[in-house]
Amino acid sequence: MLQNRRQQDGWQYTVPATKHYPYQWLWDSCFHAIILTHFNLRAAKAELRALVSHQCRNGFVGHVTYWEKQHDVLKIDWGLPHTSSLLQPPLLALAVFRVYEKDKDKEFVEELYQPLKNFYDYIWRERRVRSSGLIGLVNPDESGEDNSPRFDEALGLPPLHEAKANTEKRHALFAKPRQCQFKTGCTSQEFWVEDAPFNTLLVWNFDLMSRLSTIVGKVKEAKDFDRRANNLKQAMREHMFKDGVYWSLSGLTGKRISAKTSSAFFFPLAAGLYSQQEAAFVVKSHLLNKDSFWLPHGVPTTAKDDPAFSADEPSWGQPWQHPHWRGPIWMSVHWFIYQGLKRYGFNREATELREKSLRLVENSGFKEYFHPLTGAGQGASNFTWGGLVIDMN
Ligand code: GLC
């Protein structure tokens, strides 16, 4: 965390990996703040202050904040001066809440409350589908799981394809918000997915926004966030819940996406979207299934028995051309599942997942992700998310 820390103009933030990810990323910084609550609360707060420092007037916070422009990575004309024009999973309320839990610093919550409220209002206002009440994404990268098979259909790709084809399709969409002058209705003609994990994390964060509103004495806003959480939860039940799990929906018609991914099935455990009985079914039938998700080194992002599963890293190319979210294990996913298991009382399974996570970092280092069958480290090095193991306690 110290090696990846950057300071500029009195601000402080952490880059996910020095070489390959040299800027500030939205959900990464939320993870960073949570990791930092175990070492240095002042740094955790600084990370979150920096994250909202380039917020647009309409509440939008881009998935990348460009503090320094000289790097070669992601050189794209987003149409905004210092940020990208895409979202990422909205974990800001969770991160601020976790900081607050440590020292009960109400002033810090008061300082960040309005930027957070504006951010969540933006998503609710700009991305909600009137007919279903669900939130839609205009680019796979907004899910944080850039090349996940959940987006293949909307991109027009088969389950097995060259990484290059995926990258090219996503990059071709990057310019869309600028070309569409940031109007969602226009962007969504090209790409639209109602992503189960994103909606799940939003329900959870609306719940936490309600608690943050109460902390700063905004009773009406607390009720509003509660109502949003409930509305979204109900919409997810109605449209996404089938055969005991949550599925994402593709395109403006909302066609069910059949890819089996761990975040769609198991993030709802962390957010409390299943009843105890439903949770037991999801854990026993899916999570602990040795042919799909309960693999020797941990839980893969895409199930081993899904046609899109691939985990081998080519010996060539840049990290973003690698299997990424189509099979490998990511520590953030382990961290979410761990919390879900604890929430529903699956303590033995949670401990096993924690031990596997520790082993991955001990044996393979702070790598971006890990091979689910061999445990080998893959992708970028000196990647911060391995630090989340400290929070599995
Ligand atoms: C990759 C990941 C994304 C992350 C970014 C920076 O693009 O897919 O989730 O935010 O790297 O670490």
PDB file of N, CA and C and ligand atoms in Angstrom, residues 16 21 25 27-28 88 144 146 325 330 368 383 385, ligand 1:
ATOM      1  N   PRO A  16      -3.698   0.985  -8.121  1.00  0.00           N
ATOM      2  CA  PRO A  16      -3.854  -0.473  -7.920  1.00  0.00           C
ATOM      3  C   PRO A  16      -2.581  -1.256  -8.240  1.00  0.00           C
ATOM      4  N   TYR A  21      -1.620  -0.086 -13.818  1.00  0.00           N
ATOM      5  CA  TYR A  21      -2.801   0.710 -13.434  1.00  0.00           C
ATOM      6  C   TYR A  21      -2.336   1.951 -12.662  1.00  0.00           C
ATOM      7  N   TRP A  25      -8.595   4.332  -9.343  1.00  0.00           N
ATOM      8  CA  TRP A  25      -9.818   3.658  -9.829  1.00  0.00           C
ATOM      9  C   TRP A  25     -10.879   3.684  -8.742  1.00  0.00           C
ATOM     10  N   TRP A  27     -13.691   1.582  -7.685  1.00  0.00           N
ATOM     11  CA  TRP A  27     -13.939   0.561  -6.640  1.00  0.00           C
ATOM     12  C   TRP A  27     -12.643   0.114  -5.993  1.00  0.00           C
ATOM     13  N   ASP A  28     -11.516   0.239  -6.736  1.00  0.00           N
ATOM     14  CA  ASP A  28     -10.224  -0.071  -6.116  1.00  0.00           C
ATOM     15  C   ASP A  28      -9.998   0.802  -4.881  1.00  0.00           C
ATOM     16  N   GLN A  88     -18.315   2.555 -12.032  1.00  0.00           N
ATOM     17  CA  GLN A  88     -17.804   1.276 -11.541  1.00  0.00           C
ATOM     18  C   GLN A  88     -18.649   0.914 -10.321  1.00  0.00           C
ATOM     19  N   GLY A 144     -16.840  -3.520 -13.304  1.00  0.00           N
ATOM     20  CA  GLY A 144     -15.557  -3.844 -12.673  1.00  0.00           C
ATOM     21  C   GLY A 144     -15.013  -5.173 -13.166  1.00  0.00           C
ATOM     22  N   ASP A 146     -14.451  -6.441 -16.334  1.00  0.00           N
ATOM     23  CA  ASP A 146     -14.399  -5.965 -17.715  1.00  0.00           C
ATOM     24  C   ASP A 146     -14.770  -6.991 -18.799  1.00  0.00           C
ATOM     25  N   TRP A 325     -11.562 -12.077 -15.962  1.00  0.00           N
ATOM     26  CA  TRP A 325     -12.790 -12.418 -15.232  1.00  0.00           C
ATOM     27  C   TRP A 325     -13.501 -13.631 -15.829  1.00  0.00           C
ATOM     28  N   TRP A 330     -10.283 -13.779  -8.117  1.00  0.00           N
ATOM     29  CA  TRP A 330      -9.942 -12.398  -7.725  1.00  0.00           C
ATOM     30  C   TRP A 330     -10.219 -12.252  -6.234  1.00  0.00           C
ATOM     31  N   GLU A 368      -2.591  -9.752  -9.541  1.00  0.00           N
ATOM     32  CA  GLU A 368      -3.919  -9.220  -9.860  1.00  0.00           C
ATOM     33  C   GLU A 368      -5.005 -10.296  -9.668  1.00  0.00           C
ATOM     34  N   PHE A 383      -0.155  -5.737  -7.035  1.00  0.00           N
ATOM     35  CA  PHE A 383      -1.565  -5.353  -7.139  1.00  0.00           C
ATOM     36  C   PHE A 383      -2.155  -5.315  -5.730  1.00  0.00           C
ATOM     37  N   TRP A 385      -5.175  -5.495  -4.281  1.00  0.00           N
ATOM     38  CA  TRP A 385      -6.368  -6.152  -3.738  1.00  0.00           C
ATOM     39  C   TRP A 385      -6.068  -7.348  -2.836  1.00  0.00           C
TER      40      TRP A 385
HETATM   41  C1  GLC B   1      -8.987  -4.041 -14.252  1.00  0.00           C
HETATM   42  C2  GLC B   1     -10.146  -4.652 -13.461  1.00  0.00           C
HETATM   43  C3  GLC B   1     -10.977  -3.565 -12.776  1.00  0.00           C
HETATM   44  C4  GLC B   1     -10.062  -2.696 -11.930  1.00  0.00           C
HETATM   45  C5  GLC B   1      -8.903  -2.133 -12.762  1.00  0.00           C
HETATM   46  C6  GLC B   1      -7.866  -1.422 -11.933  1.00  0.00           C
HETATM   47  O1  GLC B   1      -9.479  -3.282 -15.309  1.00  0.00           O
HETATM   48  O2  GLC B   1     -10.934  -5.425 -14.293  1.00  0.00           O
HETATM   49  O3  GLC B   1     -11.956  -4.127 -11.954  1.00  0.00           O
HETATM   50  O4  GLC B   1     -10.769  -1.669 -11.346  1.00  0.00           O
HETATM   51  O5  GLC B   1      -8.236  -3.197 -13.418  1.00  0.00           O
HETATM   52  O6  GLC B   1      -7.375  -2.264 -10.938  1.00  0.00           O
END
